[in-house]
PDB file of C-alpha atoms in Angstrom:
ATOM      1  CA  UNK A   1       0.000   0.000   0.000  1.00 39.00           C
ATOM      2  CA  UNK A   2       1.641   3.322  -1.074  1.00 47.00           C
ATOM      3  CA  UNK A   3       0.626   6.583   0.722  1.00 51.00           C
ATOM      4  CA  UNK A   4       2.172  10.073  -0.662  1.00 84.00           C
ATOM      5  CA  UNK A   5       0.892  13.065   1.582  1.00 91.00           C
ATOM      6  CA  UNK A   6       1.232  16.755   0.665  1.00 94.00           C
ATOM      7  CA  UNK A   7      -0.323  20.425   1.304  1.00 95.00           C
ATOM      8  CA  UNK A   8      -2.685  22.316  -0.625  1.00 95.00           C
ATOM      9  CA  UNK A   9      -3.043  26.011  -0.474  1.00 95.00           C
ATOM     10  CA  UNK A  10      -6.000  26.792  -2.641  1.00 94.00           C
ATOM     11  CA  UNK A  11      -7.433  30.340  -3.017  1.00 94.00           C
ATOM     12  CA  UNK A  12     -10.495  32.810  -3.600  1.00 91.00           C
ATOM     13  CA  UNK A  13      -9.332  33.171  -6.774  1.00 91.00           C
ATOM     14  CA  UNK A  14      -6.936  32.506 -10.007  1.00 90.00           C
ATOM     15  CA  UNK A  15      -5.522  35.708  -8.911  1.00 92.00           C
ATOM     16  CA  UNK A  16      -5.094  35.409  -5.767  1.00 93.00           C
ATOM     17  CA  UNK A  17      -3.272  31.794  -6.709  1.00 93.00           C
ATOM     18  CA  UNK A  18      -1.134  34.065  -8.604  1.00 93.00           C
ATOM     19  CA  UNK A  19      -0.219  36.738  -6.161  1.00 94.00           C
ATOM     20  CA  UNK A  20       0.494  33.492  -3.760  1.00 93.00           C
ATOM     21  CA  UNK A  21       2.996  31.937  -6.225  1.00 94.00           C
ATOM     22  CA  UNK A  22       4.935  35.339  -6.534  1.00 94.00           C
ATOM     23  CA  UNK A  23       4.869  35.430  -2.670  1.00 94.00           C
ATOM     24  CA  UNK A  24       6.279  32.154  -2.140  1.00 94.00           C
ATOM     25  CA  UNK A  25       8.892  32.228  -4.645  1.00 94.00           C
ATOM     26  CA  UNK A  26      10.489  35.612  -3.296  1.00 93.00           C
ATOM     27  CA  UNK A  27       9.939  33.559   0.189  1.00 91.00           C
ATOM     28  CA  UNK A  28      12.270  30.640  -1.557  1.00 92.00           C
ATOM     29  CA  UNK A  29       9.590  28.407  -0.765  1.00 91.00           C
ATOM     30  CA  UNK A  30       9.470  24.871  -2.595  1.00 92.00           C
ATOM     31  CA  UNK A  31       6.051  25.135  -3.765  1.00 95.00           C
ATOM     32  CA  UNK A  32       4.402  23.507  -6.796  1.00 95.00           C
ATOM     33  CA  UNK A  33       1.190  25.452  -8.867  1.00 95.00           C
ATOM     34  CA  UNK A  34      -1.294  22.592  -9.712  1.00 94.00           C
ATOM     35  CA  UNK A  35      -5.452  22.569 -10.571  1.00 94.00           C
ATOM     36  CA  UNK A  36      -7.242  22.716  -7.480  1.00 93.00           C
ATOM     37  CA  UNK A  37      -8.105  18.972  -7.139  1.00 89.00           C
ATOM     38  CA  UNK A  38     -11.500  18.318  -7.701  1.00 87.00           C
ATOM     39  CA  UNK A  39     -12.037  16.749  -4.481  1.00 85.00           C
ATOM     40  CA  UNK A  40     -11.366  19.903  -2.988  1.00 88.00           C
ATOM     41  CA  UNK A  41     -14.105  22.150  -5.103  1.00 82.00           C
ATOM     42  CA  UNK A  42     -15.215  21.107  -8.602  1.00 71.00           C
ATOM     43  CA  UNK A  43     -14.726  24.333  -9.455  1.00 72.00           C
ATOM     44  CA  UNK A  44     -11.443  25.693 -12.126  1.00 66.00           C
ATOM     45  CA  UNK A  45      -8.595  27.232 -10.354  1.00 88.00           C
ATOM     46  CA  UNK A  46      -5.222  26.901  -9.103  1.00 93.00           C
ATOM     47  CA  UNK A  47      -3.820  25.805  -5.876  1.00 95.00           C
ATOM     48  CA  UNK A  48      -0.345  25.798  -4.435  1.00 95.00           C
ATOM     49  CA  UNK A  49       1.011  22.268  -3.176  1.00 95.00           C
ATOM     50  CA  UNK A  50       3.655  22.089  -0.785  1.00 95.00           C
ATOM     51  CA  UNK A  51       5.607  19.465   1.514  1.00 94.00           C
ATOM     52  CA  UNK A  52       3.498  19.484   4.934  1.00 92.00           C
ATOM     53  CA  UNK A  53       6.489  19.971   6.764  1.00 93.00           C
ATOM     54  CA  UNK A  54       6.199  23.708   6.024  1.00 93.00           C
ATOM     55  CA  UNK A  55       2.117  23.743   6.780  1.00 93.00           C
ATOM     56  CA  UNK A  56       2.717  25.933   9.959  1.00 93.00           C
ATOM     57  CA  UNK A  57       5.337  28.239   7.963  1.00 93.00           C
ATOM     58  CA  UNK A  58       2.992  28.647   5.160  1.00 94.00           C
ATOM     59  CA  UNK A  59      -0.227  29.222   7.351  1.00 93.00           C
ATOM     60  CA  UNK A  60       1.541  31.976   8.978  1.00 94.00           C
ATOM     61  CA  UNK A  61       2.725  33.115   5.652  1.00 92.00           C
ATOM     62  CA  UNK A  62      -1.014  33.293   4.698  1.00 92.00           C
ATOM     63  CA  UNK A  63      -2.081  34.797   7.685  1.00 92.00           C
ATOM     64  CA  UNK A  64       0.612  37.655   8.177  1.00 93.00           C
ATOM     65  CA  UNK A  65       0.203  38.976   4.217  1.00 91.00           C
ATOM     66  CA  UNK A  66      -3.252  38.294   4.604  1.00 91.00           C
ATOM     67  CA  UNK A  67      -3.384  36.202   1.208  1.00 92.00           C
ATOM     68  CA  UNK A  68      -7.137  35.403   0.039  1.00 92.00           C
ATOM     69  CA  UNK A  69      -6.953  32.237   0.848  1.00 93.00           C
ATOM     70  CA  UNK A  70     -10.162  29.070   1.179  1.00 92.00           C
ATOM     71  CA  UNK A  71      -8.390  26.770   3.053  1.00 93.00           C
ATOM     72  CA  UNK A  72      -5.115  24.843   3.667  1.00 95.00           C
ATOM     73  CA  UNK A  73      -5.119  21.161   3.349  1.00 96.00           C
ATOM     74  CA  UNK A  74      -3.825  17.832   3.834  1.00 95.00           C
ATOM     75  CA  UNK A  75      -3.850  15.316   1.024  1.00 93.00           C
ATOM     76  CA  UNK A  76      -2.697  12.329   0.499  1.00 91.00           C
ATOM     77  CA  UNK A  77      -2.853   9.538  -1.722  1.00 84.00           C
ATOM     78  CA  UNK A  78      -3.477   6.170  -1.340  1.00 84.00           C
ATOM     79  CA  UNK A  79      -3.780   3.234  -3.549  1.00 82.00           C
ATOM     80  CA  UNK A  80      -4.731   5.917  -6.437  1.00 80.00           C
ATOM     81  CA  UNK A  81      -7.068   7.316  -4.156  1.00 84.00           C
ATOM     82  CA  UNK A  82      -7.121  11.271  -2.845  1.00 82.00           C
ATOM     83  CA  UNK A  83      -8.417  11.530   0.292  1.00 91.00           C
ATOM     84  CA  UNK A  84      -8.372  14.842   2.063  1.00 92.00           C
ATOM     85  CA  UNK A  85      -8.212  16.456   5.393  1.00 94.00           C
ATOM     86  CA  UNK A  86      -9.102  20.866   5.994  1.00 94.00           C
ATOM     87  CA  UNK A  87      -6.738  22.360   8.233  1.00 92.00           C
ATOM     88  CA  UNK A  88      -7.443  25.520   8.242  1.00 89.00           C
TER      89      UNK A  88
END
């Protein structure tokens, strides 16, 4: 059984995804810009995915530029499967 876990930053908007990305990569973050994953919202946008040993770095990242943020979450797959977990 093979289990990958990972963050996902997802946001209000495509712009607001974008603003993120520029954020983190002046940070130096290692950050990744994916589609939101439909088991998140089935609706189009972008997300940021990131190791989850940075979640408390990047929530407080979020929280101190005040970033338009949805949620942060914990995903992981298993056995082709995406489950996921809110964390904030």
């Amino acid at each position: 059984m093979e289990s990958k876990e990972f963050g996902v930053l997802t946001f209000e908007s495509t712009h607001h995804a974008i603003e993120g990305e520029k954020l983190f990569k002046n940070l130096g973050l290692k950050f990744k810009t994916i589609p939101t994953p439909r088991e998140i919202t089935s609706s189009c946008g972008l997300s940021i995915k990131f190791d989850l040993k940075h979640i408390n770095e990047v929530e407080e990242i979020a929280n101190e530029k005040s970033l338009a943020i949805k949620g942060i979450y914990k995903l992981w797959k298993e056995n082709a499967k995406n489950n996921i977990e809110k964390v904030y």
